[in-house]
Coordinates of C-alpha atoms and ligand atoms in Angstrom, one line a residue:
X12 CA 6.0 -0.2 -24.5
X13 CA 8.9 1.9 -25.5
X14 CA 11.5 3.2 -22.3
X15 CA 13.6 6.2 -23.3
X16 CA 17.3 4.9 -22.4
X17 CA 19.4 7.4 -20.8
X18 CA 22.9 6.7 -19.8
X19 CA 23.2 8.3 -16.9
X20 CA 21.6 11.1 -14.2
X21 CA 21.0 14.2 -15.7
X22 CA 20.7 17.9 -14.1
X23 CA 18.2 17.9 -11.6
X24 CA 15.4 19.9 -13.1
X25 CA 11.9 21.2 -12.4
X26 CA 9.0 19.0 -13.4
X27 CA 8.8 20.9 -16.2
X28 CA 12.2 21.2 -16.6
X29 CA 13.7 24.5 -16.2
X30 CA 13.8 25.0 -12.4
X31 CA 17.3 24.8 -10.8
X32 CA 18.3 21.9 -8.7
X33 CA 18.9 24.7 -5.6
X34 CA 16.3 26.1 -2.9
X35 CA 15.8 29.6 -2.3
X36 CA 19.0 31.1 -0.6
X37 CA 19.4 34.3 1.4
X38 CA 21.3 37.5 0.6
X39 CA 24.5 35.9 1.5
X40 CA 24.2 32.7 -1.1
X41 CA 22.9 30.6 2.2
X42 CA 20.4 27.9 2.0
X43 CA 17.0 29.4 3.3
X44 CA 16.4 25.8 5.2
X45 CA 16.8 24.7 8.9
X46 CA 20.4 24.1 10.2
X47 CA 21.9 20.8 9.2
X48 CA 23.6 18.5 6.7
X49 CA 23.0 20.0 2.7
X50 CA 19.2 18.6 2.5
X51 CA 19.3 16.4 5.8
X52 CA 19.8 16.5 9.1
X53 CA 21.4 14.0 11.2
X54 CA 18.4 12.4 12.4
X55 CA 18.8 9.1 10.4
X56 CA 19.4 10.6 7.2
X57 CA 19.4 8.2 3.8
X58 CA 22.8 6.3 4.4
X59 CA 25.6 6.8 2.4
X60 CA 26.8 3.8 2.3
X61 CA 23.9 2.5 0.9
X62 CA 23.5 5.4 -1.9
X63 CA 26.8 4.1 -3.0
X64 CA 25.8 0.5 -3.7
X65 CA 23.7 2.0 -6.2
X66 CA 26.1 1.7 -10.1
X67 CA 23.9 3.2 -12.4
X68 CA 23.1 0.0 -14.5
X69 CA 19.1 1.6 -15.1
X70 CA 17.7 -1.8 -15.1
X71 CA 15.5 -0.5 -12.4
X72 CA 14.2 1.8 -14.8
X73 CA 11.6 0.1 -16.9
X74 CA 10.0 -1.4 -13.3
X75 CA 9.3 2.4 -12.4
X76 CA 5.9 3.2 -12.7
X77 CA 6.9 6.8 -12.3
X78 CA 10.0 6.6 -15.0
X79 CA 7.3 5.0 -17.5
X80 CA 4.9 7.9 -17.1
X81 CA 6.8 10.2 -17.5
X82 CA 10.7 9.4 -18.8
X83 CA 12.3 11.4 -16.6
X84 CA 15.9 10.3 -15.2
X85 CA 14.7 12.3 -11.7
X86 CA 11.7 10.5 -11.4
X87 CA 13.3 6.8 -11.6
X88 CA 14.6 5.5 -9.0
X89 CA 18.5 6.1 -10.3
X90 CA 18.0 9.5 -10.2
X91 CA 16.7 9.9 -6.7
X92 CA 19.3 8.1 -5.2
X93 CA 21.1 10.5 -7.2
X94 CA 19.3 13.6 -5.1
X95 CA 20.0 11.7 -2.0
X96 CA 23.7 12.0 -2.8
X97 CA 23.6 15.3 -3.8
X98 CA 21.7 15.8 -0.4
X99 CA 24.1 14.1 1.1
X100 CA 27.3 16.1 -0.5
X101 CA 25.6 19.5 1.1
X102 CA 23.0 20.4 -1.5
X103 CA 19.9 22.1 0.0
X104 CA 16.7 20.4 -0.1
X105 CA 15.0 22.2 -2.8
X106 CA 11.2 22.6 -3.6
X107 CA 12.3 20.2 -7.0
X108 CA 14.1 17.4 -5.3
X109 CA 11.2 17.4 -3.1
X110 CA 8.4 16.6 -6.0
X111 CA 10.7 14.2 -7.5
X112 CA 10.7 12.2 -4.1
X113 CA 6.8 12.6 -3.5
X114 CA 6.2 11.5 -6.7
X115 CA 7.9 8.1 -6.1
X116 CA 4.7 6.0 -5.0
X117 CA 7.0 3.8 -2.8
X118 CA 6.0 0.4 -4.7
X119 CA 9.4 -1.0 -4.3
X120 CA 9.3 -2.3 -7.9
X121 CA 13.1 -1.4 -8.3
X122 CA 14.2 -3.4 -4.9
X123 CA 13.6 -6.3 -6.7
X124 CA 14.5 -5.5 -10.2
X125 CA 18.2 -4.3 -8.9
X126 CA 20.7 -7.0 -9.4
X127 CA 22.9 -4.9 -6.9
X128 CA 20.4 -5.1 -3.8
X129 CA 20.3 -1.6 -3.5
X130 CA 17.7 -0.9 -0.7
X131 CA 15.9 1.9 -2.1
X132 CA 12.9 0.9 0.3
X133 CA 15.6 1.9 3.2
X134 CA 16.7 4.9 1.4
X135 CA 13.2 6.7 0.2
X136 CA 11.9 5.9 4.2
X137 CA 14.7 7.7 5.6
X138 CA 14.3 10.5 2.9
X139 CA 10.7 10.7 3.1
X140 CA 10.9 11.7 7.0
X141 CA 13.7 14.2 6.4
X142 CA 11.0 16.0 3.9
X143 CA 8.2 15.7 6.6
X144 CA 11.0 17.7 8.9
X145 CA 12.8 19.9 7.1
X146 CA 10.4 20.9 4.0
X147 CA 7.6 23.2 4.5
X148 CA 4.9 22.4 2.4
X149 CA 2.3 24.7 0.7
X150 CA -1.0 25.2 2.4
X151 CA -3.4 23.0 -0.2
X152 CA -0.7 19.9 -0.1
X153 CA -0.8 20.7 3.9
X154 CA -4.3 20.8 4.2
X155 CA -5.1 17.8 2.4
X156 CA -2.3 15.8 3.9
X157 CA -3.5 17.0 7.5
X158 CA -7.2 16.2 6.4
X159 CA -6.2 12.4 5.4
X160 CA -4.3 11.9 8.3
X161 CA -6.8 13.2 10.8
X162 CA -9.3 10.4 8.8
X163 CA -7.3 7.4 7.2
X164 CA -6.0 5.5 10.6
X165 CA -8.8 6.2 11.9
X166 CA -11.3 3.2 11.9
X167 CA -14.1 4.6 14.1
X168 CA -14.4 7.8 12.4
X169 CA -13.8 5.9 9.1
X170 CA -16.8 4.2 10.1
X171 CA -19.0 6.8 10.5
X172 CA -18.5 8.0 6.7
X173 CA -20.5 4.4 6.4
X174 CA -23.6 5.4 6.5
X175 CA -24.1 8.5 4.4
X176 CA -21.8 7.2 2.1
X177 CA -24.6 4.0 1.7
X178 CA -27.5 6.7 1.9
X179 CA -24.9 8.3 -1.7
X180 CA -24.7 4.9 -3.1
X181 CA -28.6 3.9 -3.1
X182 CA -28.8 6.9 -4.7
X183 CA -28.3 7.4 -8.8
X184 CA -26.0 10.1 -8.1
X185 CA -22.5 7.9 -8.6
X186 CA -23.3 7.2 -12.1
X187 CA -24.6 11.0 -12.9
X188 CA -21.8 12.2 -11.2
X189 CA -19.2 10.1 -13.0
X190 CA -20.9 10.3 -16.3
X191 CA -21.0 14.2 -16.6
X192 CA -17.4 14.4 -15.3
X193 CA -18.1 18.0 -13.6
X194 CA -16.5 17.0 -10.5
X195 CA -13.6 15.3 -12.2
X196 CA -12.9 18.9 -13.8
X197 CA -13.9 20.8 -10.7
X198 CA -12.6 19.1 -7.7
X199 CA -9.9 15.8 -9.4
X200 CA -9.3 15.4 -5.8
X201 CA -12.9 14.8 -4.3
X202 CA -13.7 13.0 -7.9
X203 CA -10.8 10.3 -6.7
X204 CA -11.8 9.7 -3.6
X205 CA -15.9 9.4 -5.0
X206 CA -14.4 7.1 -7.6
X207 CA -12.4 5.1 -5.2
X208 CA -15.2 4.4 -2.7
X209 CA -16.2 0.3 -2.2
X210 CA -19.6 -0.5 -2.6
X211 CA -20.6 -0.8 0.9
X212 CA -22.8 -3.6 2.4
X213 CA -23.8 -4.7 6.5
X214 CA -20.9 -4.4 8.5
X215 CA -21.5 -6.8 11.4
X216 CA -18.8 -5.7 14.5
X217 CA -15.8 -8.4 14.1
X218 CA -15.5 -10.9 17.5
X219 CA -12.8 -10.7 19.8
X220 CA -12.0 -14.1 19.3
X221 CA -12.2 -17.3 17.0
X222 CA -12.4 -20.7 18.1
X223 CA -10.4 -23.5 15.9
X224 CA -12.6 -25.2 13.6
X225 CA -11.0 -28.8 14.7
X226 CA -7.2 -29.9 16.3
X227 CA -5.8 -26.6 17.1
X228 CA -2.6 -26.2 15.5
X229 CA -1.5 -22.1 15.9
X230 CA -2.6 -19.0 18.3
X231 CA -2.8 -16.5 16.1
X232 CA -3.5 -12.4 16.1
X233 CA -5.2 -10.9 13.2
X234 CA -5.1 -7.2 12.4
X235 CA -8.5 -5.6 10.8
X236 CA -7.0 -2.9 9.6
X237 CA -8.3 0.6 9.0
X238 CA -9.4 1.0 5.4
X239 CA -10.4 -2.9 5.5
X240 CA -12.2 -2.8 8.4
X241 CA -14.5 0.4 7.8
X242 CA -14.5 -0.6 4.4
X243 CA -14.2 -4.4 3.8
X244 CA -15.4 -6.1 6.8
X245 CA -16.6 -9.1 5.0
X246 CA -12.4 -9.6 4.3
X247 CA -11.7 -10.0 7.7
X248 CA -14.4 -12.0 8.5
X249 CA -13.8 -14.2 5.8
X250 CA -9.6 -14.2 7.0
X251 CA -11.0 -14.9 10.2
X252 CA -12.9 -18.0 9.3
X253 CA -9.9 -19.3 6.7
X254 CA -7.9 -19.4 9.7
X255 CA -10.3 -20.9 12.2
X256 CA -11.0 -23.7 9.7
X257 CA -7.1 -24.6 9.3
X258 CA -7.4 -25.1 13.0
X259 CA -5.9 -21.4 14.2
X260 CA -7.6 -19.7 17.3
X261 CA -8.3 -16.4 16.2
X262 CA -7.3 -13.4 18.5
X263 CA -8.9 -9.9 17.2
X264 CA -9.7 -7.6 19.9
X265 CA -11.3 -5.2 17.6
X266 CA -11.7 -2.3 20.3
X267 CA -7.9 -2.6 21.0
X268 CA -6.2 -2.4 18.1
X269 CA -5.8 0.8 16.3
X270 CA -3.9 1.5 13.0
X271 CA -0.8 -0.2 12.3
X272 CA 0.9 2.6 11.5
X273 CA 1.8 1.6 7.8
X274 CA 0.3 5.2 5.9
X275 CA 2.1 7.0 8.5
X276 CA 5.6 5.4 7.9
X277 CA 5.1 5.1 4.3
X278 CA 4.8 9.2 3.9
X279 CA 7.6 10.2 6.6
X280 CA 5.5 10.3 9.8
X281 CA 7.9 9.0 12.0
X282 CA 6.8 10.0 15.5
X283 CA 3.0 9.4 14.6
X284 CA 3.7 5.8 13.4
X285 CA 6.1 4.8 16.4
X286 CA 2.8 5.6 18.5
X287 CA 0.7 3.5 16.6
X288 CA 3.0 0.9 16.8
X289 CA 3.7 1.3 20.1
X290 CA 0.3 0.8 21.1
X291 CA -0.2 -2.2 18.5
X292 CA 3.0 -3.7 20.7
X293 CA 0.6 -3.2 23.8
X294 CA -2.6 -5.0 22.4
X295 CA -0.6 -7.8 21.1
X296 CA 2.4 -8.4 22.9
X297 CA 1.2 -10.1 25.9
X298 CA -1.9 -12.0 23.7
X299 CA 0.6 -14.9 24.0
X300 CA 0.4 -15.2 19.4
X301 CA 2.7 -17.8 17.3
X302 CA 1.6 -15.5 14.8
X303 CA 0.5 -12.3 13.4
X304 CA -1.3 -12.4 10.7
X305 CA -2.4 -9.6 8.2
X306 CA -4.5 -9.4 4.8
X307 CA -3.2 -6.0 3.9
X308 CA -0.2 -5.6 2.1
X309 CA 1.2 -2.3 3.2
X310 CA -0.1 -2.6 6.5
X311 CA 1.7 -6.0 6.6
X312 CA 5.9 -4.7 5.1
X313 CA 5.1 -2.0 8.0
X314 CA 4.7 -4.7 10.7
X315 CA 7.1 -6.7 9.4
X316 CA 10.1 -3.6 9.7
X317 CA 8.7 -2.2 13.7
X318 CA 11.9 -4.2 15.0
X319 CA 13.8 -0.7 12.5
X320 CA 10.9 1.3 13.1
X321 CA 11.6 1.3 16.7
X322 CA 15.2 0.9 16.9
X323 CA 15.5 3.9 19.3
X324 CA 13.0 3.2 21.8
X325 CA 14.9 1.5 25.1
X326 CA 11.7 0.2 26.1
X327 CA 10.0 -1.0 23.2
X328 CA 12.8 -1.8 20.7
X329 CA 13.3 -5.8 22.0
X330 CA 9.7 -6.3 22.0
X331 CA 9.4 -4.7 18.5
X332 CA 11.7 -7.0 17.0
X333 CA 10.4 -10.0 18.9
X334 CA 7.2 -9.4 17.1
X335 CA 7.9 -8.1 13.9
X336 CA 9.4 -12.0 13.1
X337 CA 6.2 -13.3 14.1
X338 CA 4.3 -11.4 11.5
X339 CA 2.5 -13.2 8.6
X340 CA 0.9 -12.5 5.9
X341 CA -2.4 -14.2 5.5
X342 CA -1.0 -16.3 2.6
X343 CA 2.6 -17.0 4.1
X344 CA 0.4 -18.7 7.6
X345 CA -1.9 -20.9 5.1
X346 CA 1.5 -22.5 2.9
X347 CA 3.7 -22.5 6.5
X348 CA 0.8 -24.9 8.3
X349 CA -0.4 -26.5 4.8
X350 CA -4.0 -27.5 4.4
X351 CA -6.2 -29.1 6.3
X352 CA -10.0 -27.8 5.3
X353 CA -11.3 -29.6 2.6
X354 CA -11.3 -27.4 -0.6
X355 CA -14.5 -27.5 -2.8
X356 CA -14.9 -26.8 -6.6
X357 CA -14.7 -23.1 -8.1
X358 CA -15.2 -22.9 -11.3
X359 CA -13.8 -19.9 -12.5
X360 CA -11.2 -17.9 -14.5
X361 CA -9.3 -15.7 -11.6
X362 CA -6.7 -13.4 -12.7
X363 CA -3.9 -12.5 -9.5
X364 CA -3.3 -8.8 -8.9
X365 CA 0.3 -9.0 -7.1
X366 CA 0.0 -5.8 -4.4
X367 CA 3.4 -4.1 -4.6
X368 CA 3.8 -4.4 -0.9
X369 CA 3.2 -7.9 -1.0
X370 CA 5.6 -9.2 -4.4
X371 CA 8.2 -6.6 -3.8
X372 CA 8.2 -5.5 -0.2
X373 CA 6.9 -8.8 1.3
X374 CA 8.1 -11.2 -1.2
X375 CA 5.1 -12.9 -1.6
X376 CA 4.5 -14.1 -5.0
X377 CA 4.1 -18.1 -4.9
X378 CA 2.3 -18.6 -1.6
X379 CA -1.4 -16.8 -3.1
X380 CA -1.2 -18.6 -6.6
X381 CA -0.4 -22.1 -4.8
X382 CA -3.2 -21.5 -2.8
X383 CA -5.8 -20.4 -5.3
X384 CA -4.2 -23.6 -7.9
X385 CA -4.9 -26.0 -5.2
X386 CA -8.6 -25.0 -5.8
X387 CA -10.5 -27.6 -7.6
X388 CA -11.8 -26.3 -10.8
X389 CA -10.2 -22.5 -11.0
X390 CA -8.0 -21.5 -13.5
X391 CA -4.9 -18.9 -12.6
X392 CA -4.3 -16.3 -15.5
X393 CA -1.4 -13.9 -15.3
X394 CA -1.7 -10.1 -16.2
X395 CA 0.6 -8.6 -18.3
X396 CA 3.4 -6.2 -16.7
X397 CA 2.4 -7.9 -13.2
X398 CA 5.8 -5.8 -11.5
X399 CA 4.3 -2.3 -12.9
X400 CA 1.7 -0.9 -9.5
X401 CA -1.3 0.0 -10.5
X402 CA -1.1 3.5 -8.9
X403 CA -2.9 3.1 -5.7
X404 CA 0.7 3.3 -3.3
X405 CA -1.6 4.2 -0.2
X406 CA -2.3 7.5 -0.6
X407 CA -0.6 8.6 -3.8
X408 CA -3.7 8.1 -5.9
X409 CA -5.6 10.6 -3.5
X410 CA -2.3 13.1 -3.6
X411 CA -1.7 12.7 -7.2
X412 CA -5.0 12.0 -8.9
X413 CA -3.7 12.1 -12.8
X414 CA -0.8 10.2 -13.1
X415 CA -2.2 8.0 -10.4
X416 CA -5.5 7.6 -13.2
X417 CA -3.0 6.9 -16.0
X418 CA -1.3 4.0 -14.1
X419 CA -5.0 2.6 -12.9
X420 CA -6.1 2.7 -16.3
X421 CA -2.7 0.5 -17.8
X422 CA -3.3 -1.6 -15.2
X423 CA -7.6 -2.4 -16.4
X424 CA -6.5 -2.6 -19.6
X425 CA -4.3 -5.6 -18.5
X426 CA -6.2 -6.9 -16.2
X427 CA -9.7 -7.0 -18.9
X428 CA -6.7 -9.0 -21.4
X429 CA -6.7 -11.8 -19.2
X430 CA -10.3 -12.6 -19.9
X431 CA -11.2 -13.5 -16.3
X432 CA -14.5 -13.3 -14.7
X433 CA -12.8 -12.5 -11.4
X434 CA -10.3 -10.3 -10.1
X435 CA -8.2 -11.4 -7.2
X436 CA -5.6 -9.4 -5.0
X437 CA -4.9 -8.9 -1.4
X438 CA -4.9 -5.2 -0.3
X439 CA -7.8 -3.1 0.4
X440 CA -6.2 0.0 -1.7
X441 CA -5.3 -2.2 -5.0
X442 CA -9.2 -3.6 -5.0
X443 CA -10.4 0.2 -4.8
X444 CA -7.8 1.5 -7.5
X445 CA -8.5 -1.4 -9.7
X446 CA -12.0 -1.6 -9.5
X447 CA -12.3 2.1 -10.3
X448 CA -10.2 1.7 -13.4
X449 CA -12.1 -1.2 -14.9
X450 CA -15.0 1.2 -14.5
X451 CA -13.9 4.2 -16.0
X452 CA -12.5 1.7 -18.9
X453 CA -16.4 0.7 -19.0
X454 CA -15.2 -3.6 -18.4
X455 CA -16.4 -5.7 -16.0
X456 CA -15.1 -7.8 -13.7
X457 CA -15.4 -9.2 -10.5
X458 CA -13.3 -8.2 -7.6
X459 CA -12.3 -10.5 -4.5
X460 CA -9.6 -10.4 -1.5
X461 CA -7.5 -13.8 -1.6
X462 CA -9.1 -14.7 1.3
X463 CA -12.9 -14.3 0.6
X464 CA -11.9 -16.9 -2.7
X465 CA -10.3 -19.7 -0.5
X466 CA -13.5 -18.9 2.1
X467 CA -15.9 -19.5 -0.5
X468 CA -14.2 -22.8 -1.8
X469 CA -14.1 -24.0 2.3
X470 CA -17.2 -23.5 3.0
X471 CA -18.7 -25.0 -0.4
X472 CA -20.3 -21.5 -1.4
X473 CA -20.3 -21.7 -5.2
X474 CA -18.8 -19.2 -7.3
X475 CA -21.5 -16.8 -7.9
X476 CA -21.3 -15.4 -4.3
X477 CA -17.7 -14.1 -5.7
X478 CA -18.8 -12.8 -8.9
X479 CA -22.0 -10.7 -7.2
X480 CA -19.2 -8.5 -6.1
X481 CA -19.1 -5.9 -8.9
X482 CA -16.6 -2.9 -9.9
X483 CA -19.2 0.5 -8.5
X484 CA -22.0 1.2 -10.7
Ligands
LIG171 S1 9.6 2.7 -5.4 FE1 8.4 2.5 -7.3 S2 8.0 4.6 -8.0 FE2 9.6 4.7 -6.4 S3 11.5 4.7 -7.5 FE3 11.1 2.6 -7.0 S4 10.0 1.7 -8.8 FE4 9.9 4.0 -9.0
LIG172 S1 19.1 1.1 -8.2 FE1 20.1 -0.9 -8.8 S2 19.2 -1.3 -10.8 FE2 18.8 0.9 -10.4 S3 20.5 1.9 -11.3 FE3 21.1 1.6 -9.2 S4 22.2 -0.4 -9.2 FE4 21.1 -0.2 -11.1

């Protein structure tokens, strides 16, 4: 893979490379934009401080998923702390700087590849809800942005897509549909989200509690999710059983808990994401929990950060932080109590998908490949590039269905290298993306959650449950 080297950041330009850096001004020279600080206002705007711990080394660069599409200084994470100063210096925020900052997909790749701990994950946050603010968006990237949010944090009405999508699936029409690629050249929007869709099973209602399976040794509150639970219900179950058999009482509450807020932060919704949170805080808070523990990556760096998240909130800002230390993810819990259920044989060849918000936000890398090694009989394979995302980011494959395609399809093609018969990651969005790839790239491979693989193994299941779990026809 060959990364064009540049040695520094360049003119801001258009995506296609002639637009001017500046907005539209008025007849006197002024910026046609709300009232405030160049392209910010002083509502948390990216800090300064922390744009200036940036040194423009570039070894983020070859990390950037966006920066490897595409080449682009603007579109690596050098040059958009590079906007962000110019932003900062009194620069409007233009209708370029803007697509350079949506087009970041927010895996946090270069947090970790920076050997100057610049917090970019701080920086793009911050950025991302002065856009939301200050930048008026056209009415098809409204409209679909207001259609997904009205739908994604949603589980109930997430839920009720369930059925007809089953009556869709029993149907021939997925493979029709893909095959002639009409809709792809139609509607690329609509053809993502058709593509993306999980084959969907029974969805029996998760309990509002778990007993431990033995000695109890942690309380602990488990998140379902939205995507996972409409979606992947037989995750959570299976979470829910891991836990209860390494002697942790379950606390669910399915009817209480709503969306974490995660999608909402992650795309600059402040004030929408402060209520979800608030109201997770109000299920939880008084559930008397060591822990909280979550199978979703993103939805799990969002609980980890609602002691920041709600920094400004008198009332909710102590309890925030309070809990935000108690999150876990699922893997974290399992390593921190160590084992106690019995593993049995798996036989299989499992290749580890590491979720961006898990390896680079969360840290996570060791804790899931301990646990799948310590399973008798299967056999860890690494794929290639694991740092590169594999263009899921939430909702940036649904926003930006091409490049989002290009990275899905890098991504299968590593993935089928490895050989394995089974694919194992831990967020409900990298399963989707990954499984749709491997499709289009006509492989085959099975597709598990971390947790349904250490489920099967406790409870002496056998390996072909796992591998009955196909990419979508
Ligand atoms: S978060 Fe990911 S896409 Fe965004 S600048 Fe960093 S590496 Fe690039
Ligand atoms: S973000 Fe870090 S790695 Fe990237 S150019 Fe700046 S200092 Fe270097």
């Amino acid at each position: 893979m060959t990364i064009p080297q540049q040695p520094g950041p360049t003119p801001v330009t258009s995506p296609g490379g002639s637009q001017p850096a500046s907005g539209p001004r008025d007849v006197l020279g002024a910026a046609a934009q709300p009232p405030g600080v160049g392209a910010f206002d002083e509502h948390h705007p990216p800090a300064a401080e922390l744009v200036a711990d940036c040194v423009h080394c570039g070894f983020c660069l070859p990390t950037c998923p966006t920066y490897l599409l595409w080449g682009e200084e603007m579109d690596s994470p050098r040059g958009r702390i590079y906007l962000m100063k110019q932003g900062l210096e009194g620069e409007p925020l233009s209708d370029s700087m803007v697509t350079h900052f949506d087009r970041c997909l927010g895996c946090m790749s270069c947090v970790t590849a920076c050997p100057s701990g610049v917090q970019y994950d701080r920086l793009i946050e911050a950025t991302r809800q002065q856009v939301e603010r200050r930048h008026s968006r056209g009415p098809r990237d409204r409209a679909l942005r207001a259609a997904i949010f009205a739908l994604f944090p949603y589980r109930r009405r997430l839920r009720l897509l369930r059925g007809p999508l089953r009556a869709y699936q029993a149907t021939g029409l997925p493979r029709l549909v893909r095959r002639n690629g009409l809709l792809r050249r139609l509607a690329p929007t609509l053809a993502t989200v058709e593509s993306l869709a999980p084959r969907l099973g029974r969805a029996a209602r998760p309990p509002q509690r778990v007993a431990a399976v033995g000695t109890r040794r942690a309380v602990v509150g488990m998140l379902t999710g939205c995507v996972q639970g409409a979606f992947f219900p037989e995750v959570n179950a299976a979470t829910a059983r891991v836990l209860a058999a390494e002697g942790c009482d379950v606390v669910i509450l399915p009817d209480r808990q709503g969306c974490c807020g995660a999608l909402s932060v992650h795309n600059g919704r402040e004030e929408e994401a402060r209520r979800f949170a608030r109201r997770m805080l109000d299920t939880f808070a008084a559930a008397g929990i060591d822990y909280f523990v979550v199978n979703a990556a993103g939805c799990g760096s969002t609980l980890k950060e609602y002691g920041d998240l709600l920094r400004d909130d008198p009332r909710y800002a102590a309890l925030a932080a309070d809990f935000a230390g108690k999150v876990r993810d699922l893997c974290e819990v399992l390593v921190e109590l160590g084992p106690v259920a019995t593993r049995h044989p798996l036989p299989v060849t499992v290749a580890y998908h590491d979720a961006c918000h898990l390896a680079h936000a969360q840290g996570v890398r060791a804790q899931p490949r301990r646990l799948l090694r310590d399973i008798p009989g299967l056999e860890l394979r690494e794929i290639a590039d694991p740092e590169i995302c594999c263009g899921s980011a939430g909702i940036w494959n649904i926003l930006h269905p091409g490049p989002a395609a290009e990275l899905g399809d890098r991504k299968a093609r590593t993935v089928l290298a490895t050989g394995a018969r089974l694919l194992v990651t831990a967020n409900p969005g990298c399963l989707m993306q990954v499984a749709a790839s491997v499709t289009r790239a006509g492989g085959d491979i099975a597709l598990a959650h971390t947790a349904q693989v250490l489920d099967a193994s406790i409870r002496g299941r056998g390996v072909e449950e796992l591998l009955h779990q196909r990419t979508p026809s």
